XYZ file of C-alpha atoms in Angstrom:
556
model
C 0.227 -0.389 -0.144
C 2.248 2.365 0.503
C 4.806 1.703 -2.236
C 1.721 1.909 -5.329
C 0.895 5.540 -2.619
C 3.869 7.182 -3.512
C 3.562 5.764 -6.878
C 0.382 7.439 -7.215
C 1.869 11.266 -5.748
C 4.816 10.807 -8.513
C 3.413 10.664 -11.580
C 0.998 13.866 -10.505
C 4.541 15.948 -10.479
C 6.059 14.437 -13.689
C 2.924 15.395 -15.367
C 2.932 18.904 -14.083
C 6.767 18.813 -14.961
C 5.933 18.419 -18.444
C 3.257 20.584 -19.113
C 5.102 23.744 -18.297
C 8.309 23.337 -19.756
C 5.858 22.867 -23.289
C 3.732 26.160 -22.585
C 7.833 27.408 -22.467
C 9.370 25.663 -25.600
C 6.052 26.752 -26.552
C 6.284 31.096 -26.125
C 9.790 30.783 -26.805
C 9.457 30.333 -29.865
C 6.580 32.758 -30.836
C 8.918 34.891 -29.491
C 12.184 34.143 -31.513
C 9.488 34.487 -34.363
C 7.691 38.441 -32.726
C 11.999 39.439 -32.850
C 13.226 37.512 -36.970
C 9.928 38.883 -37.982
C 9.750 42.521 -40.537
C 8.384 45.144 -38.609
C 5.015 45.484 -39.753
C 3.961 49.064 -40.522
C 0.495 50.833 -41.138
C 0.076 52.012 -44.179
C -2.141 54.957 -45.925
C -3.046 54.679 -49.422
C -0.898 56.435 -51.846
C -0.980 56.861 -55.938
C 1.277 59.685 -57.519
C -0.847 62.330 -59.775
C 0.337 64.955 -62.711
C -1.247 68.178 -61.837
C -4.590 68.192 -62.479
C -5.445 64.606 -61.396
C -7.417 64.555 -58.266
C -6.311 62.257 -56.051
C -8.427 59.534 -56.262
C -11.128 58.717 -52.977
C -11.229 55.864 -50.326
C -12.401 54.923 -47.341
C -11.233 51.554 -46.971
C -8.976 50.556 -44.069
C -5.085 50.795 -43.307
C -3.984 47.580 -43.490
C -0.628 46.504 -41.831
C 1.456 45.996 -44.013
C 4.958 42.993 -43.198
C 7.848 42.791 -46.035
C 7.438 44.454 -49.679
C 8.821 43.315 -53.125
C 11.439 44.827 -53.954
C 11.183 46.454 -57.144
C 14.821 47.152 -58.853
C 14.617 50.936 -58.680
C 13.632 52.457 -54.703
C 9.572 52.326 -54.300
C 7.250 53.900 -52.810
C 3.002 52.680 -51.559
C 0.477 53.067 -53.957
C -3.383 52.194 -53.225
C -4.494 52.354 -56.704
C -3.462 50.275 -60.606
C -1.807 52.793 -62.179
C -3.096 53.973 -65.775
C -0.741 53.749 -67.914
C -2.150 56.821 -70.143
C -1.353 59.142 -66.359
C 2.236 58.281 -66.512
C 4.377 60.859 -65.579
C 8.755 61.153 -66.718
C 10.717 58.943 -64.809
C 7.970 56.524 -63.034
C 7.256 52.637 -64.841
C 3.842 51.194 -65.664
C 3.801 49.365 -62.047
C 4.367 45.313 -61.843
C 1.418 43.637 -60.004
C 2.705 40.958 -57.297
C -1.297 39.156 -56.902
C -2.790 41.380 -54.829
C -3.964 45.425 -55.720
C -2.836 46.901 -52.456
C 1.272 46.065 -53.557
C 1.124 48.073 -56.807
C 4.890 49.920 -56.642
C 6.093 52.695 -58.835
C 9.625 55.183 -59.383
C 8.235 58.449 -57.592
C 9.021 60.788 -60.723
C 11.631 63.299 -61.041
C 9.997 66.843 -59.534
C 9.969 69.167 -61.966
C 8.319 72.064 -60.554
C 10.807 74.799 -61.369
C 13.348 74.777 -58.681
C 16.057 76.852 -59.933
C 19.706 76.564 -58.642
C 21.884 77.506 -59.179
C 21.414 77.397 -65.941
C 23.004 75.380 -65.619
C 24.364 76.255 -63.905
C 22.116 76.853 -63.020
C 20.162 77.189 -63.653
C 21.588 75.494 -66.633
C 18.423 77.555 -65.759
C 17.614 79.246 -67.970
C 18.300 81.109 -69.956
C 20.287 84.409 -69.290
C 20.385 87.128 -65.775
C 18.775 90.688 -65.625
C 21.589 91.435 -63.492
C 22.333 95.477 -63.406
C 25.696 95.332 -62.476
C 28.292 93.749 -63.769
C 30.387 91.822 -60.943
C 28.114 91.689 -58.103
C 25.444 90.578 -60.342
C 27.092 87.967 -62.807
C 25.921 90.021 -65.881
C 28.997 89.417 -68.580
C 30.719 92.297 -68.853
C 32.786 91.015 -72.475
C 28.959 91.393 -75.582
C 27.057 89.272 -74.744
C 28.263 85.741 -75.407
C 26.475 83.620 -78.643
C 26.346 80.394 -76.445
C 22.479 80.948 -75.169
C 19.576 81.078 -78.107
C 18.307 82.837 -79.725
C 20.658 84.848 -77.919
C 22.065 88.631 -80.221
C 25.109 88.427 -81.600
C 28.870 88.519 -79.983
C 29.760 91.751 -79.249
C 26.279 93.723 -78.893
C 23.682 91.794 -77.503
C 23.642 91.678 -73.568
C 21.318 88.909 -71.913
C 17.785 89.747 -72.469
C 16.565 90.566 -68.766
C 19.353 94.035 -69.147
C 19.390 94.929 -72.549
C 15.623 94.026 -73.403
C 14.307 95.522 -69.873
C 12.659 91.740 -69.426
C 11.357 91.953 -64.853
C 12.922 88.094 -64.768
C 16.172 86.754 -63.422
C 17.320 83.482 -65.412
C 20.333 81.514 -64.285
C 22.767 82.678 -67.130
C 23.927 78.957 -67.811
C 20.821 77.293 -68.114
C 21.137 76.303 -71.536
C 24.470 75.322 -70.817
C 23.052 72.529 -67.420
C 21.630 69.073 -68.745
C 19.013 69.453 -66.061
C 17.717 73.726 -66.480
C 16.181 72.969 -62.695
C 19.422 73.171 -60.262
C 22.210 71.204 -58.633
C 19.744 68.983 -57.386
C 18.302 67.182 -59.552
C 21.292 67.308 -62.073
C 23.043 64.380 -61.386
C 19.831 61.765 -62.568
C 16.565 61.354 -62.056
C 17.910 58.032 -60.245
C 20.851 59.860 -58.365
C 18.263 61.447 -55.672
C 18.580 60.788 -52.517
C 16.850 57.777 -51.399
C 16.646 55.861 -54.678
C 18.835 53.607 -54.890
C 17.669 49.818 -54.283
C 18.840 48.606 -50.943
C 19.595 45.216 -49.955
C 18.812 43.747 -46.471
C 15.891 43.954 -44.764
C 13.016 46.027 -46.150
C 9.932 47.949 -44.669
C 6.748 50.180 -46.561
C 8.232 53.947 -47.209
C 4.392 56.710 -46.406
C 5.790 59.115 -48.349
C 2.876 62.473 -48.161
C 4.179 64.945 -51.125
C 2.261 67.941 -52.390
C 2.380 68.931 -55.709
C 3.612 73.268 -56.912
C 3.254 74.659 -59.956
C 5.000 73.895 -62.730
C 3.727 76.385 -65.111
C 4.310 80.437 -64.877
C 2.814 83.311 -67.015
C 4.644 86.297 -66.544
C 3.994 89.516 -67.914
C 6.764 92.172 -67.201
C 7.967 95.593 -68.684
C 11.368 97.199 -67.730
C 12.714 99.964 -68.712
C 15.977 101.526 -68.789
C 18.720 103.093 -69.995
C 20.361 100.699 -73.507
C 17.189 99.769 -74.162
C 14.597 102.008 -73.504
C 11.160 100.380 -72.645
C 10.131 96.961 -73.228
C 7.653 95.113 -72.378
C 7.530 91.588 -71.118
C 5.305 88.541 -72.242
C 6.090 85.014 -70.837
C 5.292 81.226 -70.673
C 7.311 78.875 -69.002
C 6.381 75.379 -67.808
C 8.433 72.740 -66.079
C 5.932 69.685 -66.749
C 5.849 69.659 -70.148
C 5.493 66.966 -71.832
C 4.952 66.989 -75.981
C 3.092 63.726 -76.530
C 0.647 64.200 -73.955
C -2.009 65.318 -76.704
C -4.821 65.537 -75.037
C -7.652 63.891 -75.232
C -10.931 65.513 -74.938
C -11.579 69.947 -73.485
C -11.776 68.973 -70.003
C -7.832 67.710 -70.434
C -6.716 71.683 -71.402
C -8.869 73.120 -68.582
C -7.753 71.288 -65.501
C -4.663 71.137 -66.823
C -2.768 67.833 -67.681
C -1.816 68.211 -71.835
C 0.860 68.488 -72.670
C 2.076 68.110 -68.510
C 3.439 65.107 -66.757
C 6.728 64.336 -69.022
C 9.881 66.563 -67.709
C 10.727 68.985 -70.368
C 10.403 72.808 -70.714
C 8.653 74.205 -73.024
C 9.474 78.601 -73.104
C 7.759 81.098 -75.027
C 8.314 84.506 -75.227
C 8.015 87.641 -75.884
C 9.741 90.828 -75.841
C 8.280 94.374 -78.209
C 9.840 97.261 -77.276
C 10.418 100.607 -78.531
C 14.722 99.904 -79.457
C 13.912 96.555 -79.885
C 12.302 93.539 -79.881
C 12.177 89.499 -79.655
C 9.844 85.947 -79.430
C 11.607 83.146 -78.437
C 11.056 79.658 -78.265
C 13.113 76.894 -76.344
C 12.204 74.065 -75.559
C 14.565 71.190 -73.208
C 14.479 67.877 -72.738
C 16.340 67.500 -69.445
C 17.428 63.811 -69.173
C 18.027 62.127 -73.033
C 16.842 58.985 -73.318
C 16.645 58.949 -70.004
C 20.821 59.737 -69.683
C 22.223 62.478 -68.208
C 22.434 64.776 -71.493
C 19.984 67.713 -72.308
C 19.264 69.106 -75.691
C 18.242 72.558 -76.214
C 16.048 72.958 -79.139
C 15.509 76.941 -79.551
C 14.002 79.613 -82.420
C 14.014 82.615 -82.654
C 12.468 86.719 -84.570
C 15.425 89.425 -82.681
C 14.969 92.840 -83.947
C 17.114 95.929 -82.763
C 17.994 100.322 -83.949
C 21.033 100.954 -82.647
C 22.568 103.462 -83.177
C 24.446 103.011 -86.583
C 22.575 100.975 -88.532
C 19.259 98.474 -87.721
C 19.284 94.467 -87.720
C 16.911 92.058 -88.189
C 17.981 88.864 -86.731
C 15.616 85.387 -87.677
C 17.513 81.542 -86.440
C 17.442 78.761 -84.445
C 20.229 76.638 -82.201
C 20.665 72.910 -81.174
C 22.372 73.155 -77.991
C 23.185 69.055 -76.193
C 25.133 69.650 -72.576
C 26.511 67.230 -70.449
C 27.111 67.460 -66.546
C 30.328 66.027 -65.572
C 30.059 66.651 -61.703
C 27.870 68.868 -60.233
C 29.840 71.934 -60.645
C 31.788 70.589 -63.926
C 29.516 71.156 -67.463
C 29.595 70.125 -71.036
C 27.808 72.255 -73.914
C 27.338 71.482 -77.178
C 25.589 73.690 -79.736
C 24.250 74.454 -83.664
C 23.778 77.591 -85.088
C 21.649 78.896 -88.227
C 20.891 82.713 -88.289
C 19.608 84.755 -91.086
C 20.705 88.351 -90.877
C 19.273 91.821 -91.941
C 21.283 94.815 -91.275
C 19.480 98.166 -93.336
C 19.149 101.365 -92.928
C 22.211 102.751 -92.313
C 22.930 106.234 -90.636
C 26.232 107.426 -92.440
C 27.056 105.592 -95.914
C 30.510 104.918 -97.854
C 31.546 103.237 -95.061
C 33.311 100.185 -95.887
C 33.173 97.413 -92.935
C 29.293 99.079 -93.533
C 28.315 98.429 -96.841
C 29.831 94.818 -96.829
C 26.852 93.275 -94.738
C 23.768 95.738 -95.858
C 21.649 93.483 -96.756
C 20.661 90.407 -96.125
C 23.718 87.582 -94.627
C 23.539 83.840 -93.529
C 25.312 82.875 -90.964
C 25.937 79.319 -89.584
C 28.514 77.686 -86.541
C 29.429 75.383 -84.213
C 30.169 76.148 -80.217
C 31.829 74.215 -77.629
C 31.698 75.905 -74.275
C 33.255 73.874 -70.650
C 31.680 75.906 -67.327
C 31.989 75.559 -63.843
C 30.252 76.966 -61.308
C 30.266 76.898 -57.592
C 28.863 80.620 -56.419
C 25.773 80.002 -53.802
C 23.608 81.918 -56.690
C 23.535 82.140 -60.200
C 22.055 86.046 -59.546
C 22.411 87.568 -57.253
C 25.871 85.779 -56.123
C 28.236 86.533 -52.544
C 30.824 83.618 -53.188
C 32.091 81.081 -55.145
C 33.631 81.073 -58.884
C 32.153 81.189 -62.342
C 34.858 80.263 -65.278
C 32.901 79.956 -68.594
C 36.478 78.784 -71.704
C 34.928 78.783 -74.606
C 34.882 78.569 -78.645
C 32.958 78.952 -81.669
C 33.577 78.541 -85.065
C 31.709 80.254 -87.840
C 31.277 78.969 -91.435
C 29.615 79.775 -94.498
C 29.666 83.020 -96.041
C 31.753 84.324 -93.569
C 34.133 81.852 -91.573
C 36.448 82.386 -88.445
C 36.496 81.513 -84.856
C 36.486 82.487 -82.190
C 37.100 82.046 -78.735
C 35.748 83.500 -74.853
C 36.443 83.244 -71.260
C 34.681 84.555 -69.031
C 35.535 84.500 -65.143
C 34.206 85.704 -62.234
C 34.727 86.260 -58.823
C 32.823 86.289 -55.691
C 34.321 87.184 -51.672
C 32.077 87.267 -48.750
C 33.366 89.603 -46.362
C 31.433 89.864 -43.617
C 27.691 89.491 -43.087
C 26.124 89.296 -39.306
C 25.175 85.957 -37.849
C 21.186 85.078 -39.109
C 22.938 86.193 -42.857
C 21.925 89.196 -44.212
C 23.672 92.342 -44.194
C 26.553 91.210 -47.127
C 28.749 92.710 -47.657
C 30.523 90.945 -51.063
C 33.930 91.958 -53.197
C 32.664 91.112 -56.589
C 35.247 90.813 -59.499
C 35.361 89.709 -62.960
C 37.233 89.590 -66.199
C 36.051 89.171 -69.659
C 37.980 88.301 -73.064
C 36.941 87.366 -76.261
C 39.160 86.685 -80.162
C 37.396 86.670 -83.562
C 38.954 85.520 -86.966
C 39.769 88.290 -89.155
C 36.357 87.241 -91.719
C 34.388 88.502 -88.604
C 31.660 90.410 -90.410
C 30.209 94.200 -89.448
C 27.194 92.488 -87.016
C 29.125 90.309 -85.325
C 32.110 92.614 -83.620
C 32.627 93.431 -80.282
C 31.175 96.703 -78.347
C 31.531 97.961 -75.369
C 29.998 101.211 -73.642
C 26.731 101.128 -71.475
C 25.242 99.581 -68.016
C 26.278 95.945 -68.306
C 29.069 96.207 -69.442
C 31.522 100.070 -69.251
C 29.836 102.271 -67.741
C 30.821 105.930 -67.804
C 30.139 105.711 -71.805
C 27.077 105.773 -74.269
C 25.485 101.977 -74.951
C 28.400 100.348 -77.934
C 30.244 103.880 -77.856
C 33.601 102.626 -76.253
C 34.350 100.669 -79.267
C 36.351 101.756 -82.528
C 35.200 104.514 -84.453
C 35.310 104.693 -88.874
C 33.875 106.983 -91.465
C 31.519 108.076 -87.812
C 30.807 104.561 -87.082
C 31.331 102.649 -83.872
C 32.679 99.761 -86.578
C 33.866 97.945 -82.684
C 36.768 95.074 -83.479
C 38.414 91.630 -82.932
C 39.550 91.737 -79.645
C 38.126 92.511 -76.172
C 39.077 92.409 -72.267
C 36.707 94.535 -69.912
C 37.203 94.247 -66.624
C 34.797 94.846 -63.493
C 35.058 95.258 -59.811
C 32.405 95.953 -57.397
C 31.363 96.515 -53.334
C 28.694 96.338 -52.770
C 27.116 97.133 -49.106
C 24.158 97.004 -47.085
C 22.414 99.693 -45.793
C 19.199 99.877 -43.982
C 18.973 96.344 -42.044
C 16.367 95.218 -44.021
C 18.487 95.047 -46.521
C 15.391 96.336 -49.036
C 18.690 99.721 -49.755
C 22.338 98.782 -50.609
C 25.395 100.421 -51.916
C 27.741 99.379 -54.480
C 30.993 101.704 -55.384
C 32.462 100.472 -59.025
C 35.563 100.435 -61.198
C 34.845 98.760 -64.920
C 37.912 99.372 -67.330
C 38.185 97.580 -70.908
C 39.356 98.145 -73.927
C 37.701 96.796 -77.169
C 40.967 96.240 -80.834
C 40.081 96.068 -83.860
C 42.649 93.614 -84.609
C 44.002 91.259 -81.627
C 46.619 93.802 -80.215
C 46.259 95.081 -77.170
C 47.327 98.360 -76.759
C 47.917 100.557 -74.253
C 45.886 103.864 -74.948
C 43.074 102.027 -76.162
C 42.267 101.425 -72.386
C 39.416 102.724 -70.837
C 38.714 103.055 -66.788
C 35.361 104.256 -65.287
C 35.092 104.530 -61.341
C 31.209 104.918 -60.084
C 29.098 104.539 -57.099
C 25.790 103.701 -56.871
C 22.034 102.038 -55.489
C 20.277 98.571 -54.893
C 16.600 99.212 -54.086
C 14.733 95.772 -53.571
C 11.759 96.324 -53.677
C 9.292 92.118 -52.922
C 6.139 93.516 -55.360
C 7.553 94.713 -58.247
C 9.733 90.940 -58.402
C 12.750 89.706 -58.350
C 15.849 92.171 -59.965
C 15.727 95.454 -58.015
C 15.593 98.629 -59.296
C 19.075 99.917 -60.236
C 20.824 103.568 -59.727
C 24.619 103.373 -61.401
C 26.473 107.119 -62.483
C 30.656 107.021 -63.876
C 33.015 108.665 -64.661
C 34.907 108.148 -67.705
C 38.899 108.657 -66.529
C 40.308 108.121 -69.330
C 39.105 107.663 -72.768
C 38.840 107.799 -76.321
C 38.256 111.166 -78.242
C 35.443 109.281 -80.263
C 33.568 107.608 -76.677
C 30.450 108.509 -76.634
C 30.174 109.769 -72.700
C 26.936 109.084 -70.130
C 27.357 109.659 -66.425
C 24.437 108.072 -65.764
C 22.651 104.490 -66.139
C 19.852 102.598 -64.302
C 17.539 99.834 -64.861
C 13.928 99.369 -63.196
C 11.861 96.711 -64.390
C 7.772 95.489 -62.679
C 7.139 91.520 -63.162
C 4.055 89.624 -62.395
C-alpha cells in the first residue's frame, strides 16, 4: 500500500513538469518569431498624380503591411493601379504581385521649376537679369552666343538687361543638362534615397504636395541702353510634347501636354528700340541619360545708333554634366541677318554687310560654376571657356573666356547684411573675316558704365565698327545700407578695351569709376532697381559719355 501511494504522487508531479516545459518552449518559439519577423508598419493609400488630377477617394481601412517585394528601383506604395495614360516622366507601369495592395512604381523626378544655382544653374535657363557687372554676374563682355536666341556677341547682352525683362534667369541654364538646378542634375536615379538597398526592407510612406510647374508672367522694364520694353512669358517646367489632349477637359484641368519633365518657354519682348520673340524647348534627360537637349527658334529686331538689324534663326544644343559644378555643352546655330537703315553711307565695313547675310556655326564650351546663387552671388566663382567656329559666307573662329569671382567679406549672424566684393574678367577674340555685326562692342551699364551703349569701341567714318578683340573687367563692392537689405550701395571700377585687331594697346584702355544704389522692392519682382553714376577717367576722344545709367523692371 505504501509503495502504491508513492507512485500515485510521483505521476502528477512528472506530468506537471512536462506541461511546464511544453508551455515554455511554445512561448520561446513565439518570441523568436516576433523578433525575427520584418517590421510591421501601418500603411495608407498613396497614388502619384499629375497636375490637375485629383487624388482618388478611398474608404478602405488602412492595412498592416509586412515585407514588400523589392522593385528594381526604390518604390513608393500606391493603393490604386496606375493608368498607363497617366504615367509621368520616370515612372514605369507598376508591376502586380498578386495583391491590389502591393502596386509599386518609381517616383517621378520633381519638376516643379526650382532654380539653382542654368546651367548652372540653372543650365537654368537662359540668362541673367543682373544690373551690375561684378555683383550680379552679368557679362561684362559682349553677350556670348552660347544661349539660345541671343543677339550676336558684341552687342546683345542678356535679354533681361538690354531687353529690359524683369525675370532673373541663371546665366548658364542652357548649358546644364538639367535646367532645374544642381540638386536634380545628377539624373532621376541619383536623388537621395532612390538607390535600391539590400537587406531587410520596410514600407516607406511619402506624403507630397504638388507644386505649380507653369507660369504666365507679364513684365515691363526701362533702362538706359534699350529704352522701354515689355515682356510676356509662358514657362512650363513639366511639359510633355507627347501628351496630347483627349478632350476639352484635359485642356481645362491642365493635364494636357504635362507630365514629361521637359521645359517649354515661349517669350515675347516688344519694345521701343528692340523686339525679341523666342520659343525654347529643353529635354533635361535625353533618352533617360544625363545629356540634355535644347531646341530654340527666335526673331530679334534691334535699332542701333548706326544701323538697324533683324535676326531670324535657330539653335540646337546638347549639354552634359561632368560633375555637380562642371558641365560641357555643344551647339549649332543658323541665322539670317538683315542689316538696313544705315545712319552713314560709304563706310566699307558697313556697306559690305548691308542686306541679307547668313551665318552657321558650331560651338563647344566648358563651364564650372561654384557660386552660391546665379543671380546674386556672394561666394564662389564662375568660369566658362568657349570656342566657336563660324562657316558659310563667313569663316572665322571665336574664343571667349569669362571668369567671375565673389568674396564674402562680412555678414550678420543671421546671414543678412552681406558685404560682397565681386571681380570679373572677360576676354574675347575673333578671326579676321568677322563681319561688322559680329564684332565686339562695349559701353553701357552692362559692360562699361560711364559710356554710352556700344560707344567705347573703335570708330571709322563716323560710325562705331567694333573690333576683333575684347578685354573687359570690373571690380565692385556691395554693402547694405538698411537693416532689411532693401537698400544697398555699390562702388565700382569698370575698365577694358576693344581693339580692331587682336592686340593690346595701352592708349586705348578705358577706365570709369562710380557709385550707385540697388533698391529691392519685392512687389516689383526679383530684379532690384539699379541707379549708377560713373565718371570716365581714361577714354578715347571718339567715345560718347553717359554718366548716369539705370534699370527699372516690374514683373508679375
